[in-house]
mmCIF file of C-alpha atoms in Angstrom:
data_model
loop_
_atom_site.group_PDB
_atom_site.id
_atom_site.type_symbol
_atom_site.label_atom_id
_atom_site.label_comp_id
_atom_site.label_asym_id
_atom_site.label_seq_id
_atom_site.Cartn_x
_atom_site.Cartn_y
_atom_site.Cartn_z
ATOM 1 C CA UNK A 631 -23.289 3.452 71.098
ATOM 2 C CA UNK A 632 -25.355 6.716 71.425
ATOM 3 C CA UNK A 633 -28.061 6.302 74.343
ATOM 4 C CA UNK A 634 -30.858 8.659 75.079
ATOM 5 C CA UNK A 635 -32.526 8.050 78.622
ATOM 6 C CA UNK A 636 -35.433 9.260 79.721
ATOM 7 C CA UNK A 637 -36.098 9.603 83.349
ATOM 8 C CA UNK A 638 -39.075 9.920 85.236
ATOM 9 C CA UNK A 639 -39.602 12.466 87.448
ATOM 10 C CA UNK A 640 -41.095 10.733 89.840
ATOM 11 C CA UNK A 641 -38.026 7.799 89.334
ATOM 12 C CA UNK A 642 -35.237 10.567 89.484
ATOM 13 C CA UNK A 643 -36.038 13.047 92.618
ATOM 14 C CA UNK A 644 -39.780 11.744 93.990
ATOM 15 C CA UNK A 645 -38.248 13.305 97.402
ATOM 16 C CA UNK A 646 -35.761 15.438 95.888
ATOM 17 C CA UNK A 647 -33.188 12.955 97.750
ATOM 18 C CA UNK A 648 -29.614 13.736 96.805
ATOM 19 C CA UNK A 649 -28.286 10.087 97.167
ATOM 20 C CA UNK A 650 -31.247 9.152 94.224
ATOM 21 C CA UNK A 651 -30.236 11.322 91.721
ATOM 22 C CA UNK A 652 -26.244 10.710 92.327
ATOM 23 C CA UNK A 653 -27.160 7.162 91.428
ATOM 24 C CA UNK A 654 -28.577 7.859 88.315
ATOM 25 C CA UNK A 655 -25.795 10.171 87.504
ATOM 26 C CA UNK A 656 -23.213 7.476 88.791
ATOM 27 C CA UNK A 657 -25.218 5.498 85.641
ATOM 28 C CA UNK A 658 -24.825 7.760 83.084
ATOM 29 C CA UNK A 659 -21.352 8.327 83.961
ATOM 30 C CA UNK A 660 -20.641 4.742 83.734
ATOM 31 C CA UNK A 661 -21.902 4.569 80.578
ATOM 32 C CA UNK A 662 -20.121 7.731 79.190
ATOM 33 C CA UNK A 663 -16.503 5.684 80.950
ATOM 34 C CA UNK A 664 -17.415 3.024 78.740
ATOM 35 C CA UNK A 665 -17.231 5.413 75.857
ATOM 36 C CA UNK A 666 -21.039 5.578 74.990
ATOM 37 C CA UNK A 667 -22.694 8.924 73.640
ATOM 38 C CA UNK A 668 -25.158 9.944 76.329
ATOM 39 C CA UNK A 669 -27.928 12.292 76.176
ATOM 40 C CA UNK A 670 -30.792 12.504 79.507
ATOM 41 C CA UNK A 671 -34.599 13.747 79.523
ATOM 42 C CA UNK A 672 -36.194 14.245 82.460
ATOM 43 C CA UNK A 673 -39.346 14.515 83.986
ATOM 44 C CA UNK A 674 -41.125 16.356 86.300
ATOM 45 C CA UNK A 675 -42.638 14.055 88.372
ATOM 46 C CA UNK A 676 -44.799 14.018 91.781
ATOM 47 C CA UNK A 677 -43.666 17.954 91.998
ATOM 48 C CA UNK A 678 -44.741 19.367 88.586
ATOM 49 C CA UNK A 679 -48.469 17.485 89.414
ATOM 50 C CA UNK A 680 -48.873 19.197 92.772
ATOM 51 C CA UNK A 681 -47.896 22.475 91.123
ATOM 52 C CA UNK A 682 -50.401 21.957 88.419
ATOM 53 C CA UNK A 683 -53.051 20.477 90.884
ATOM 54 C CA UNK A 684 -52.484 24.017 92.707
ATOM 55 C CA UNK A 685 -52.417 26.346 89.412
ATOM 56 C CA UNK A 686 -55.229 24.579 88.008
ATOM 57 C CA UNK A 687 -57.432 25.590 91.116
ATOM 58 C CA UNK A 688 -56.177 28.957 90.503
ATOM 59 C CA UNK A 689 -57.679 28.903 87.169
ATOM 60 C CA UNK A 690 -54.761 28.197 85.105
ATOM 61 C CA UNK A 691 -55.020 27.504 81.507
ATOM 62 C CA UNK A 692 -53.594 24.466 79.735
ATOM 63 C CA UNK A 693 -51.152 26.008 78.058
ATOM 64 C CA UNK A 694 -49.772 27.791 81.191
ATOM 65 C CA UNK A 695 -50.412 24.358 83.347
ATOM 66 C CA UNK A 696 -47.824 22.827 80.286
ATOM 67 C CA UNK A 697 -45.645 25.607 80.921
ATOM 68 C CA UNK A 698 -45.497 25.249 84.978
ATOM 69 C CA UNK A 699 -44.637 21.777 84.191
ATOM 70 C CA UNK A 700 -41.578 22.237 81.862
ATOM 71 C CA UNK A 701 -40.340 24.283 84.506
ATOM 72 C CA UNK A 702 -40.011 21.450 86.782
ATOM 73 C CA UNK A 703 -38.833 19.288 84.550
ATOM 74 C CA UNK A 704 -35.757 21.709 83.943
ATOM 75 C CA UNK A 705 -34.866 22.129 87.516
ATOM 76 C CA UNK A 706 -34.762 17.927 87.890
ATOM 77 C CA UNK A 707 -32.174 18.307 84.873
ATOM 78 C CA UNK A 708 -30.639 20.816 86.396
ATOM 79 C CA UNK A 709 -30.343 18.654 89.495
ATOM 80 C CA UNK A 710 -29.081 16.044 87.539
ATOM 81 C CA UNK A 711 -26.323 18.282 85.766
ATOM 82 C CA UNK A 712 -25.056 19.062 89.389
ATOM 83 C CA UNK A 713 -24.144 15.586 89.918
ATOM 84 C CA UNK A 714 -22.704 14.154 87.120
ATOM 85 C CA UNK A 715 -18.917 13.832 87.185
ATOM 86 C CA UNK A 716 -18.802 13.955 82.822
ATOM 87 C CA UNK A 717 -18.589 16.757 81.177
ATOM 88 C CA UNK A 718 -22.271 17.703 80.596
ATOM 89 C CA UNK A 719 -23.818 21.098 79.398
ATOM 90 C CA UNK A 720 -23.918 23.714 82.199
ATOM 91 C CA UNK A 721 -27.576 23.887 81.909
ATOM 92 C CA UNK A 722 -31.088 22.388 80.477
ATOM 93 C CA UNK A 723 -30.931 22.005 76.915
ATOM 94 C CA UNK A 724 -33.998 24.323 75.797
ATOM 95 C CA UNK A 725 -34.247 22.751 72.061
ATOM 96 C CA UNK A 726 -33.269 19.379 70.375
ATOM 97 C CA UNK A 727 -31.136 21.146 68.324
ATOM 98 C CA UNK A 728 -29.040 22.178 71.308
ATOM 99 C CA UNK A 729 -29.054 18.643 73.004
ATOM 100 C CA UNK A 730 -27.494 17.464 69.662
ATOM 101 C CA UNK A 731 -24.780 19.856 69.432
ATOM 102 C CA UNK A 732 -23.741 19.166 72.918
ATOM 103 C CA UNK A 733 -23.841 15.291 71.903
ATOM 104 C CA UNK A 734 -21.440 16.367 69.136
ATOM 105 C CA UNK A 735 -19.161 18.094 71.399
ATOM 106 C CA UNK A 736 -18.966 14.958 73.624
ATOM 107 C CA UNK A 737 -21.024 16.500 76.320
ATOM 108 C CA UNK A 738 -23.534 14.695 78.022
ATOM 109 C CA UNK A 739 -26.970 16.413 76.701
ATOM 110 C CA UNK A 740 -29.454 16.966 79.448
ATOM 111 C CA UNK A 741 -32.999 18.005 78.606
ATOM 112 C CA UNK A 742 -36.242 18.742 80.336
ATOM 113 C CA UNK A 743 -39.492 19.790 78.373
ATOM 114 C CA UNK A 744 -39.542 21.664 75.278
ATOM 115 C CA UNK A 745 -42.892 23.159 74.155
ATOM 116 C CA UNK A 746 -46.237 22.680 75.913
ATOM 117 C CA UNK A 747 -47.974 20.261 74.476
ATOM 118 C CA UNK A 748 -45.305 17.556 74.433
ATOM 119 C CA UNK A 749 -44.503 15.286 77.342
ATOM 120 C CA UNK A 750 -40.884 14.532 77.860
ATOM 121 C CA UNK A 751 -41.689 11.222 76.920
ATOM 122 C CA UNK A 752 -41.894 12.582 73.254
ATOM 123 C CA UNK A 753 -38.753 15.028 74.139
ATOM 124 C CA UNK A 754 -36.785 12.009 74.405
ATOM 125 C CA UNK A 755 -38.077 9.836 71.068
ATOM 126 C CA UNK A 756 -37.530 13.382 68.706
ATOM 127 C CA UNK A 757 -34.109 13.733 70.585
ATOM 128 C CA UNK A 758 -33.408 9.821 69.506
ATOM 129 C CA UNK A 759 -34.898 9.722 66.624
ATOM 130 C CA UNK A 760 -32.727 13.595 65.656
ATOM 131 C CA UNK A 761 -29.343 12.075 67.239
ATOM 132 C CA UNK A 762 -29.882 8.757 65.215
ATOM 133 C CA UNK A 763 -29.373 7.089 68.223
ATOM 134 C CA UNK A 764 -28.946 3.489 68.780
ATOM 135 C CA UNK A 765 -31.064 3.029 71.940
ATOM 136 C CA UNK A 766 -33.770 4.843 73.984
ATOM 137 C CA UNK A 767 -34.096 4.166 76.911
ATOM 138 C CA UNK A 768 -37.505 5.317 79.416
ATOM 139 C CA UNK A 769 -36.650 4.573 83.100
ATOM 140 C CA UNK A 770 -40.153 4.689 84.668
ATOM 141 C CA UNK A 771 -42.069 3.656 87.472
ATOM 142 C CA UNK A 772 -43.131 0.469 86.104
ATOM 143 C CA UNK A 773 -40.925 -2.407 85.032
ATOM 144 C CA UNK A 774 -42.121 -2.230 81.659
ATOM 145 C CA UNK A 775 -44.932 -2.471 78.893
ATOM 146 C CA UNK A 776 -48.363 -4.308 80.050
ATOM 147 C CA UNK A 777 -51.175 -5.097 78.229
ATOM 148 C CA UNK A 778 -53.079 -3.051 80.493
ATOM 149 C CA UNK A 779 -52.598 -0.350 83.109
ATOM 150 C CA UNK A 780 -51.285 -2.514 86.314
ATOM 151 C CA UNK A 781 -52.295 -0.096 88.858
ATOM 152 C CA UNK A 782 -55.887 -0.155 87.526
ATOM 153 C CA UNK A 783 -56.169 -4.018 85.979
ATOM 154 C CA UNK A 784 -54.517 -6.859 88.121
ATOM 155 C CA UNK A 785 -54.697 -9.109 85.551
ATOM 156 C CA UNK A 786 -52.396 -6.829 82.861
ATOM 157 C CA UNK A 787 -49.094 -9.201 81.624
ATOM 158 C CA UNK A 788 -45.939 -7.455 80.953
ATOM 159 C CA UNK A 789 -45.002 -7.598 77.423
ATOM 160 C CA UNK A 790 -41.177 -8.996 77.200
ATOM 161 C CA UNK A 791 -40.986 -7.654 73.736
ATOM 162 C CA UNK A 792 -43.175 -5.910 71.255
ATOM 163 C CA UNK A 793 -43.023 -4.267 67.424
ATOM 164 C CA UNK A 794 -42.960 -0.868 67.378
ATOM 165 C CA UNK A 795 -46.100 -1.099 66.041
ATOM 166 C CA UNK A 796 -47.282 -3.307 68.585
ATOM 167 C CA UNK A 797 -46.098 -1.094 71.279
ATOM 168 C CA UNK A 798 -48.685 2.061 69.509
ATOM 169 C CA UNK A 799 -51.790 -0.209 69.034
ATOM 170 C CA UNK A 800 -50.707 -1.485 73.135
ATOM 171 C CA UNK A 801 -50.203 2.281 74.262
ATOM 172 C CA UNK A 802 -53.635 3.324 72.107
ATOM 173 C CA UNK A 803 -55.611 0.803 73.890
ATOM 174 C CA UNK A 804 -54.373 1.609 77.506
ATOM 175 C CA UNK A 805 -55.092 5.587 76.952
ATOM 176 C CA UNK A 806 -58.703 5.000 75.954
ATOM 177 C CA UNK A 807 -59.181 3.350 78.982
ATOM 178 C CA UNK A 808 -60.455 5.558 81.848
ATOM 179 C CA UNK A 809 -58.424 6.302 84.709
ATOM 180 C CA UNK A 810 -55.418 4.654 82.903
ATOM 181 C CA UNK A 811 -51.949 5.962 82.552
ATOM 182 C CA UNK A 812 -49.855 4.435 79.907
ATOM 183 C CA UNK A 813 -45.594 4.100 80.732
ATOM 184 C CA UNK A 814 -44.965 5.905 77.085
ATOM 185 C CA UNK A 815 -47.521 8.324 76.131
ATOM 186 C CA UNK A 816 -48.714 7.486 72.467
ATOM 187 C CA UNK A 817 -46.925 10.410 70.867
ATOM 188 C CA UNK A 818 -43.405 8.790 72.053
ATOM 189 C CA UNK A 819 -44.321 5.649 70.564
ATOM 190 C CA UNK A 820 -45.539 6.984 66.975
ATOM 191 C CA UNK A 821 -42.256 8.578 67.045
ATOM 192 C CA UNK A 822 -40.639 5.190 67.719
ATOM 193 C CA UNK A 823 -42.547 3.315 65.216
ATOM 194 C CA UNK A 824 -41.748 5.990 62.099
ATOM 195 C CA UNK A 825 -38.035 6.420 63.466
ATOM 196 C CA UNK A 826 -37.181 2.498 63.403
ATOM 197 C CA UNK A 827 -35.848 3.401 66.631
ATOM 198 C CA UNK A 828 -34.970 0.281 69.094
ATOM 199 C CA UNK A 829 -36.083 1.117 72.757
ATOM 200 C CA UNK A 830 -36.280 -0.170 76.345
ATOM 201 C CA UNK A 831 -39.186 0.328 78.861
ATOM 202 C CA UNK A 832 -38.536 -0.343 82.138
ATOM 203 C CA UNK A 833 -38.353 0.039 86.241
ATOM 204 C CA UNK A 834 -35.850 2.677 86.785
ATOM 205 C CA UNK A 835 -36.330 3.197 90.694
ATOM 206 C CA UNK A 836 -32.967 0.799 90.468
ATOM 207 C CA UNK A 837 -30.358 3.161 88.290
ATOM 208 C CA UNK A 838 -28.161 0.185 87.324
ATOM 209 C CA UNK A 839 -31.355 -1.788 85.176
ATOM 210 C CA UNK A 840 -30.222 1.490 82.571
ATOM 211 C CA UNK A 841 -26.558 -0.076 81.870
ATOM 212 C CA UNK A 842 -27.961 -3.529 81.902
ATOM 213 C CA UNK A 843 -30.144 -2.215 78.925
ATOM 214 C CA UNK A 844 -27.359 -0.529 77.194
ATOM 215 C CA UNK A 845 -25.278 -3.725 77.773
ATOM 216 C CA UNK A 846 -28.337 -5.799 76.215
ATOM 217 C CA UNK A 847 -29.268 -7.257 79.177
ATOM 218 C CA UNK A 848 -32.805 -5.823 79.710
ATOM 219 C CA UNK A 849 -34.931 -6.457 82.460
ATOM 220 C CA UNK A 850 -38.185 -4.622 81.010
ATOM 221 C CA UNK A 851 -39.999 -4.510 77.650
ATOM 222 C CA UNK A 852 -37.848 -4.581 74.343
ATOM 223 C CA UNK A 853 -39.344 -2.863 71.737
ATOM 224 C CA UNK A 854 -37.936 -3.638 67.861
ATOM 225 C CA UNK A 855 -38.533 -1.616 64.631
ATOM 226 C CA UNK A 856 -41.044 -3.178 62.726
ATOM 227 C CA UNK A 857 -40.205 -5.437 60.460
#
């Protein structure tokens, strides 16, 4: 099976603890034992907001505040490169078309942001949806897809399973809402829906929900192609 999982920042390193990310890379290592294809994306996290909270008040501009932020997100890769055991390329991916060729050499493919302007949460549906893969997987800081932002609506239900196009009219709904933050941003899931890609949201602060996943035992939000 080829698996693309995308990790949160704030899921992978929020304290830039060493034992964290060797558990995630003890995951994907695991999987890549069990003879799986494995590409990662990762976030930036807690880190990359405080730098752009701190550029921003220096007058930053968007595209620049985009920028700072990919270049967090490729240092968390590169922390995660340092501790897997596989063979994995020697540093960030800077393009899809890289992460793929590293999939095809049987390297694990490890990614941080691209282009400003696109959240690794859309890195990692283009880099499924280019490496025809046969799962994505977002490890977040939620345990899945809710009808509503949890941190701001106490009443939101977690969605066990959703269409793809479910999962875009969901995601739509939760981004109009002020003050909300949505576990997939609404590009990601576009890109899911036109891909017919099959994908897992869920709580990744425990590394080992990601093989459960890949083994079909999901403990999060399943989302199908549409029908």
């Amino acid at each position: 099976m080829r698996v693309i999982v995308s990790i949160g920042g704030s899921v992978l390193a929020p304290d830039l603890e060493a034992d964290r990310v060797e558990a995630h890379a003890d995951v994907l290592d695991g999987l890549v034992a069990e003879g799986h294809e494995v590409a990662a994306v990762v976030g930036g996290g807690g880190v990359a907001r405080r730098y752009i909270g701190t550029a921003r008040d220096l007058g930053a501009t968007e595209y620049d505040l985009d920028a700072l932020g990919i270049d967090v997100t490729r240092l968390n890769a590169r922390l995660l490169i340092a501790a897997l055991d596989s063979s994995a390329t020697p540093e960030p991916a800077e393009s899809h078309e890289a992460a793929r060729a590293s999939l095809r050499r049987g390297e694990v493919a490890v990614m941080g942001g691209t282009i400003p302007g696109h959240t690794t949460d859309a890195v990692a549906a283009l880099l499924a949806e280019m490496a025809e893969a046969d799962l994505l997987v977002y490890a977040t800081s939620v345990p899945g897809v809710f009808s509503a932002d949890p941190n701001v609506d106490s009443g939101a239900e977690r969605y066990d399973e959703l269409s793809a196009g479910e999962l875009v009219d969901v995601i739509s709904s939760i981004e109009t809402a002020a003050g909300s933050n949505a576990p997939v941003d609404l590009l990601a899931a576009k890109i899911i829906e036109r891909s017919g890609l099959r994908a897992v949201v869920l709580d990744g602060s425990e590394p080992p929900r990601i093989a459960d996943a890949v083994a079909g035992d999901a403990d999060g939000t399943e989302v199908r192609p549409d029908e």
